[in-house]
Amino acid sequence: MLINERIQRIERWLTPRNARIGILGAVLVSLCALVALRNVRVDYDFEKFFPTDDPELDRYLAFRERFGHDNDFLMLGFERAGGVFDPALLARVDTLAGDLDTLPHVLRVLSPTRMEEPVVTPLGVFFTPYLRWSDTALLAIDRARIAADPRMQGTFFNADGTAMLVLLTAEPGLSKVRCDSLLWNVKDALARHGLSDARLAGRIVGQDHYIHTMVRETVTFLLLSIALLSVFLWIGFRSVAGVVVPITVVGLSILWQVGLMTALGKPLGILTMLLPTILFVVGMSDVVHILECYLDEIRKGTEQRHALARTLYETGLPTFLTALTSAIGFSTLGTASIPPLREFGLYTSIGVFVAFLLALLLLPALLILTDARRLLPTTDKPSPWDARLPRLFQWTLRHRRGIVAAFAAITLAGSWGASRVTVNNFLLEDLPENDPMKAGFLWFERVFGGVRPFEMEVNVVRPGATVWDPEVLAQINGVQGHLRTEQAVSATLSPATLIRSMNRAFNGGSADFDRLPEDSAEAARMARQVKLLGRELVRTLVDSTNTHARITGRMVDEGGRVHAVRNAGIDAFIRSNTDSTLVRFHQTGMAYLIDRNNATLSTQLVGGMGVAVLLTGLIMLWFFRDPRMVLVALIPNLVPLVFIAGVMGFAGIDLKVSTAIIFTISFGIAEDDTIHMLAALRQHLREGRNPLYALKRTYLATGKAVTVTSLMLLSGFVTLISSDFASIRYMGILITLTLGFAFVAELLLLPALVVMLTKRGNRK
């Protein structure tokens, strides 16, 4: 009686008038979202992935305040098979460098054609060009001199003289608009000087490439998801309305959520670009379950409004629970210490509830105004799984012990494979090997020792001492030498480099004097000359107090795991060979922080996954009031996670932020179908049906909806496999595998567990 009263109360609200009011409200909100979308932005900023509570970030920000950004550079590489020491080429590069130096937002341009070496004589200081490219005879002499000069060879020229580097430094912290403008101006200048074949590398290039790719892929994946989901909706419902109505409801949830983010000033990033695809497949799951239940009532001959009221009563709470558990899964990303992950978790959680509200409010409004017969199949041909599901159910019951044993074996194998997973990351791993931009970066790595910035802070701690004291310079020089010879850091620059260069200048430019002066008075005199002649360069290496300095350079990106070993070697050398009571060295910089944070964030995300499992278990305990059902709800969704962790271990897929979050996403999504199946089972049991018969009814009715939604989930994420970003591609592969395995577990392991656990409970 109480159930009927509740259904009747719902039915009283289901009127055409209320439906029209609801649709009008949805239209108004959608118009507001469309207006907000005019200001949608796309952003890709490495620095946003730095934890806000990490003391190393504070150190880096203070370091950057003193010496400027370590990634606001643009490298221009020129390669000629016959050699770059060609007067015509050098003349064009020299003119190009002059033009680049006048561009807006450019601080300096370092070109070998314009660089000069000071020579100190009794008559004064003279500056000799490194390259006297206008005179063929002098150019040959200069080429030989450069080949013997480690400051130029390997930094601005490669070993065989077939490649040359020009380095442009931009103003720090340029906005995307200004970066785009600067990049366009640089490319225009290259074209005007006949140097369009130059290779480019740097944050300005990377940001432009990433953002254009992100925009293209966001639109592509959404359209592909809609197309594939339409196919499966047609297979499931075999009617035009059965395709159009769900896509309309879920499409509006995406529009509202992206509109909300835009209205709040939040741009789409590398993670939030996945939000439309995730919301589409998650929202579709709720809509399909509601529609399937509604159509079952219609097939029984139930009047339309009553059928819809009964559907909402039976599916309302389970649908809310699926939204809640999914939101909990995504919200645990809020435990991460970096803003993009927290925002991704927050806005995806909000989007899940937006999709739930539309499924529970807008979908009924559309159904009330739609003739139910239009949702029924346009053909009497039976569904392909109408005959298969009963046979599969019988097979599952007969082999339930073998099924449980098989899944247990898979869990053990997955655990073994998971133990082989390693934490690692590369700066350019997102791009495919054939990507033109990545090819350019790899060229710089191969020819000029890498594009990965290396930064080390030098802090003089002894009172009264400065960076320019001979004993401090000696320690800086020792660390710099170790970095160059033992740790593969190229193009190193430090205060010691300046003093060594000045020592050469005081001795006629002889390479024999490329060392620190032995006499303290000489060192002091050279320090004064360095500050006088290289004032601008000194400011980038030594602060105004003369107690803080930097050692800067470039490295080949060998992956976070390799660099962790290198960092340990650097730290060991510093502990053994420097005096920490005089000067202290500490590595910092963007690349260092990315490696460090990837390791900590990966473990944070796995820990957040544990919180999601615990909270979901508590919700299931409240809903079913039976600990056995908690196990039935969790085990079929945890085994696939162990399985996919094993796949990662055996396939050599590294654990990083992009692969760590797949566990949270997969668990939050896969749990939805489990809740719908167990909720239907609970309803049948409450109606007094025999447990085995209740399970059969659940399997045949809800199992069909589970099959449809699982196929749609798979189709939604399988599109990500075509991404140009490796992180998105791996997410597509791993989530598809996880959800596919979860679907199998839903149809095989879940009923087997229900039968085995309920039988044991009955014996007790």
Coordinates of N, CA, C and O in Angstrom, one line a residue, residues 166-257:
V166 N 70.4 28.9 -32.5 CA 70.1 30.3 -32.1 C 69.1 30.2 -31.0 O 68.1 29.5 -31.1
L167 N 69.4 31.0 -29.9 CA 68.5 30.9 -28.7 C 67.8 32.2 -28.5 O 68.5 33.3 -28.3
L168 N 66.5 32.2 -28.4 CA 65.7 33.4 -28.2 C 65.1 33.3 -26.8 O 64.5 32.2 -26.4
T169 N 65.2 34.3 -26.0 CA 64.6 34.3 -24.6 C 63.5 35.3 -24.6 O 63.7 36.5 -25.0
A170 N 62.3 34.8 -24.2 CA 61.1 35.7 -24.2 C 60.8 36.2 -22.8 O 61.4 35.8 -21.9
E171 N 60.0 37.2 -22.8 CA 59.5 37.8 -21.5 C 58.9 36.6 -20.7 O 58.2 35.8 -21.2
P172 N 59.1 36.6 -19.4 CA 58.6 35.6 -18.5 C 57.0 35.7 -18.4 O 56.5 36.7 -18.4
G173 N 56.4 34.5 -18.3 CA 55.0 34.4 -18.0 C 54.1 35.0 -19.1 O 53.0 35.5 -18.8
L174 N 54.4 34.9 -20.4 CA 53.6 35.4 -21.4 C 52.3 34.6 -21.5 O 52.2 33.4 -21.3
S175 N 51.2 35.3 -21.8 CA 49.9 34.7 -21.9 C 49.9 33.9 -23.2 O 50.7 34.1 -24.1
K176 N 48.8 33.1 -23.4 CA 48.7 32.3 -24.6 C 48.6 33.2 -25.8 O 49.2 32.9 -26.9
V177 N 47.9 34.3 -25.7 CA 47.7 35.2 -26.9 C 49.0 35.8 -27.3 O 49.4 35.8 -28.5
R178 N 49.8 36.2 -26.3 CA 51.1 36.8 -26.6 C 52.1 35.8 -27.1 O 52.9 36.0 -28.0
C179 N 52.0 34.5 -26.6 CA 52.9 33.5 -27.1 C 52.6 33.2 -28.5 O 53.5 33.0 -29.3
D180 N 51.3 33.1 -28.8 CA 50.9 32.8 -30.2 C 51.3 33.9 -31.2 O 51.8 33.6 -32.3
S181 N 51.2 35.2 -30.7 CA 51.7 36.3 -31.5 C 53.2 36.2 -31.8 O 53.7 36.4 -32.9
L182 N 53.9 35.9 -30.7 CA 55.4 35.8 -30.8 C 55.8 34.7 -31.8 O 56.6 34.9 -32.7
L183 N 55.1 33.5 -31.6 CA 55.5 32.4 -32.5 C 55.1 32.7 -33.9 O 55.9 32.4 -34.8
W184 N 54.0 33.4 -34.2 CA 53.7 33.8 -35.6 C 54.7 34.7 -36.1 O 55.1 34.6 -37.3
N185 N 55.2 35.7 -35.3 CA 56.2 36.6 -35.8 C 57.5 35.9 -36.1 O 58.2 36.3 -37.1
V186 N 57.9 35.0 -35.3 CA 59.1 34.2 -35.5 C 59.0 33.4 -36.8 O 60.0 33.4 -37.6
K187 N 57.9 32.7 -37.0 CA 57.8 31.9 -38.2 C 57.7 32.8 -39.5 O 58.2 32.5 -40.5
D188 N 57.1 34.0 -39.3 CA 57.1 35.0 -40.4 C 58.5 35.4 -40.8 O 58.8 35.6 -41.9
A189 N 59.3 35.7 -39.7 CA 60.7 36.2 -40.0 C 61.5 35.1 -40.6 O 62.3 35.3 -41.5
L190 N 61.3 33.8 -40.2 CA 62.0 32.7 -40.8 C 61.6 32.6 -42.3 O 62.5 32.4 -43.2
A191 N 60.4 32.8 -42.6 CA 59.9 32.7 -44.0 C 60.5 33.8 -44.8 O 61.0 33.6 -46.0
R192 N 60.5 35.0 -44.3 CA 61.1 36.1 -45.1 C 62.5 36.0 -45.4 O 63.1 36.5 -46.4
H193 N 63.3 35.3 -44.5 CA 64.7 35.1 -44.7 C 65.1 33.8 -45.3 O 66.2 33.4 -45.4
G194 N 64.1 33.1 -45.8 CA 64.3 31.8 -46.5 C 64.8 30.7 -45.6 O 65.6 29.8 -46.0
L195 N 64.4 30.7 -44.3 CA 64.8 29.8 -43.3 C 63.7 29.0 -42.7 O 63.7 28.6 -41.5
S196 N 62.6 28.8 -43.5 CA 61.4 28.1 -43.0 C 61.7 26.7 -42.5 O 60.9 26.1 -41.8
D197 N 62.8 26.1 -43.0 CA 63.1 24.7 -42.6 C 63.8 24.6 -41.2 O 64.1 23.5 -40.8
A198 N 63.9 25.7 -40.5 CA 64.5 25.7 -39.2 C 63.6 24.9 -38.2 O 62.4 24.9 -38.3
R199 N 64.3 24.2 -37.3 CA 63.6 23.4 -36.3 C 63.4 24.3 -35.1 O 64.3 25.1 -34.7
L200 N 62.2 24.2 -34.5 CA 61.9 25.0 -33.3 C 61.5 24.1 -32.1 O 60.9 23.1 -32.2
A201 N 61.9 24.6 -30.9 CA 61.6 23.9 -29.7 C 61.5 24.9 -28.6 O 62.2 25.9 -28.6
G202 N 60.7 24.6 -27.6 CA 60.5 25.4 -26.4 C 59.1 25.5 -26.0 O 58.2 25.0 -26.7
R203 N 58.8 26.1 -24.9 CA 57.4 26.1 -24.3 C 56.5 26.8 -25.3 O 55.3 26.4 -25.4
I204 N 56.9 27.8 -25.9 CA 56.0 28.6 -26.8 C 55.5 27.7 -27.9 O 54.3 27.7 -28.3
V205 N 56.4 26.9 -28.5 CA 56.0 25.9 -29.6 C 55.1 24.8 -29.0 O 54.1 24.5 -29.6
G206 N 55.5 24.3 -27.9 CA 54.8 23.2 -27.3 C 53.4 23.6 -26.9 O 52.4 22.8 -27.1
Q207 N 53.2 24.7 -26.3 CA 51.9 25.2 -25.8 C 51.0 25.3 -27.0 O 49.8 24.9 -27.0
D208 N 51.5 25.9 -28.1 CA 50.6 26.1 -29.3 C 50.2 24.8 -29.9 O 49.0 24.6 -30.2
H209 N 51.1 23.9 -30.0 CA 50.8 22.6 -30.6 C 49.8 21.8 -29.7 O 48.9 21.2 -30.2
Y210 N 50.1 21.8 -28.4 CA 49.2 21.0 -27.5 C 47.8 21.6 -27.5 O 46.8 20.8 -27.6
I211 N 47.6 22.9 -27.5 CA 46.3 23.4 -27.4 C 45.5 23.2 -28.7 O 44.3 22.8 -28.7
H212 N 46.2 23.3 -29.9 CA 45.5 23.0 -31.1 C 45.0 21.6 -31.2 O 43.9 21.2 -31.7
T213 N 45.9 20.7 -30.7 CA 45.6 19.3 -30.8 C 44.5 18.9 -29.8 O 43.6 18.1 -30.1
M214 N 44.5 19.6 -28.6 CA 43.4 19.4 -27.6 C 42.1 19.8 -28.2 O 41.1 19.0 -28.0
V215 N 42.0 20.9 -28.8 CA 40.7 21.4 -29.3 C 40.2 20.4 -30.4 O 39.0 20.0 -30.4
R216 N 41.1 20.0 -31.3 CA 40.7 19.1 -32.4 C 40.2 17.8 -31.8 O 39.2 17.2 -32.2
E217 N 40.9 17.2 -30.8 CA 40.6 15.9 -30.3 C 39.3 16.0 -29.4 O 38.5 15.0 -29.4
T218 N 39.1 17.1 -28.7 CA 37.9 17.2 -27.9 C 36.7 17.1 -28.8 O 35.7 16.3 -28.5
V219 N 36.7 17.8 -29.9 CA 35.5 17.8 -30.8 C 35.4 16.4 -31.5 O 34.3 15.8 -31.6
T220 N 36.6 15.9 -31.9 CA 36.6 14.6 -32.6 C 36.0 13.5 -31.7 O 35.2 12.7 -32.1
F221 N 36.5 13.4 -30.5 CA 36.1 12.3 -29.6 C 34.6 12.4 -29.3 O 33.9 11.4 -29.2
L222 N 34.1 13.6 -29.1 CA 32.7 13.8 -28.7 C 31.9 13.3 -29.9 O 30.9 12.6 -29.7
L223 N 32.2 13.7 -31.1 CA 31.4 13.3 -32.3 C 31.5 11.8 -32.5 O 30.5 11.2 -32.8
L224 N 32.7 11.2 -32.3 CA 32.8 9.8 -32.5 C 32.0 9.0 -31.4 O 31.4 8.0 -31.7
S225 N 32.0 9.6 -30.2 CA 31.2 8.9 -29.1 C 29.8 9.0 -29.5 O 29.0 8.0 -29.3
I226 N 29.3 10.1 -29.9 CA 27.9 10.3 -30.3 C 27.5 9.3 -31.4 O 26.5 8.6 -31.3
A227 N 28.4 9.1 -32.4 CA 28.1 8.2 -33.5 C 28.0 6.8 -33.0 O 27.1 6.0 -33.4
L228 N 29.0 6.4 -32.2 CA 29.0 5.0 -31.8 C 27.9 4.7 -30.8 O 27.2 3.6 -30.9
L229 N 27.6 5.7 -29.9 CA 26.5 5.5 -29.0 C 25.2 5.4 -29.7 O 24.3 4.7 -29.3
S230 N 25.0 6.2 -30.8 CA 23.8 6.1 -31.6 C 23.6 4.7 -32.2 O 22.5 4.2 -32.2
V231 N 24.7 4.1 -32.6 CA 24.6 2.7 -33.2 C 24.1 1.8 -32.1 O 23.2 1.0 -32.3
F232 N 24.7 1.8 -30.9 CA 24.3 0.9 -29.8 C 22.9 1.2 -29.3 O 22.2 0.3 -28.9
L233 N 22.5 2.5 -29.3 CA 21.2 2.8 -28.9 C 20.2 2.2 -29.9 O 19.1 1.7 -29.5
W234 N 20.5 2.3 -31.2 CA 19.6 1.7 -32.2 C 19.5 0.2 -32.0 O 18.5 -0.4 -32.1
I235 N 20.7 -0.4 -31.7 CA 20.7 -1.9 -31.5 C 19.9 -2.2 -30.3 O 19.1 -3.2 -30.3
G236 N 20.0 -1.4 -29.3 CA 19.2 -1.7 -28.0 C 17.8 -1.4 -28.1 O 16.9 -2.2 -27.6
F237 N 17.4 -0.2 -28.7 CA 16.0 0.2 -28.7 C 15.3 0.0 -30.1 O 14.1 0.0 -30.2
R238 N 16.1 0.0 -31.1 CA 15.6 -0.1 -32.5 C 14.5 0.8 -32.8 O 13.4 0.4 -33.4
S239 N 14.6 2.1 -32.4 CA 13.7 3.1 -32.8 C 14.4 4.5 -32.8 O 15.4 4.7 -32.1
V240 N 13.9 5.4 -33.7 CA 14.5 6.7 -33.8 C 14.4 7.5 -32.5 O 15.4 8.1 -32.0
A241 N 13.3 7.4 -31.8 CA 13.1 8.1 -30.6 C 14.0 7.5 -29.5 O 14.5 8.3 -28.6
G242 N 14.3 6.2 -29.6 CA 15.1 5.6 -28.6 C 16.6 6.0 -28.7 O 17.4 5.8 -27.9
V243 N 16.9 6.6 -29.9 CA 18.3 7.2 -30.1 C 18.3 8.7 -29.8 O 19.2 9.2 -29.1
V244 N 17.3 9.4 -30.3 CA 17.3 10.9 -30.1 C 17.1 11.3 -28.7 O 17.8 12.2 -28.2
V245 N 16.1 10.7 -28.0 CA 15.8 11.2 -26.6 C 17.0 11.0 -25.7 O 17.4 12.0 -25.0
P246 N 17.7 9.9 -25.6 CA 18.8 9.8 -24.7 C 20.0 10.7 -25.1 O 20.6 11.3 -24.2
I247 N 20.2 10.9 -26.4 CA 21.3 11.7 -26.8 C 21.0 13.2 -26.5 O 21.9 14.0 -26.0
T248 N 19.8 13.6 -26.6 CA 19.4 14.9 -26.2 C 19.6 15.2 -24.7 O 20.2 16.2 -24.4
V249 N 19.2 14.3 -23.9 CA 19.3 14.5 -22.5 C 20.7 14.5 -22.0 O 21.2 15.5 -21.3
V250 N 21.5 13.6 -22.5 CA 23.0 13.6 -22.1 C 23.7 14.7 -22.8 O 24.6 15.3 -22.1
G251 N 23.4 15.1 -24.0 CA 24.1 16.2 -24.6 C 23.9 17.5 -23.9 O 24.8 18.3 -23.8
L252 N 22.7 17.7 -23.3 CA 22.4 18.9 -22.6 C 23.3 18.9 -21.3 O 23.7 20.0 -20.8
S253 N 23.5 17.7 -20.7 CA 24.3 17.7 -19.4 C 25.7 18.2 -19.7 O 26.4 18.8 -18.9
I254 N 26.2 17.8 -20.9 CA 27.6 18.2 -21.3 C 27.6 19.7 -21.5 O 28.5 20.4 -21.1
L255 N 26.6 20.2 -22.3 CA 26.5 21.6 -22.5 C 26.4 22.4 -21.2 O 27.1 23.4 -21.1
W256 N 25.6 22.0 -20.3 CA 25.5 22.7 -19.0 C 26.8 22.7 -18.3 O 27.2 23.7 -17.7
Q257 N 27.4 21.6 -18.2 CA 28.6 21.5 -17.4 C 29.8 22.3 -18.0 O 30.5 23.0 -17.3

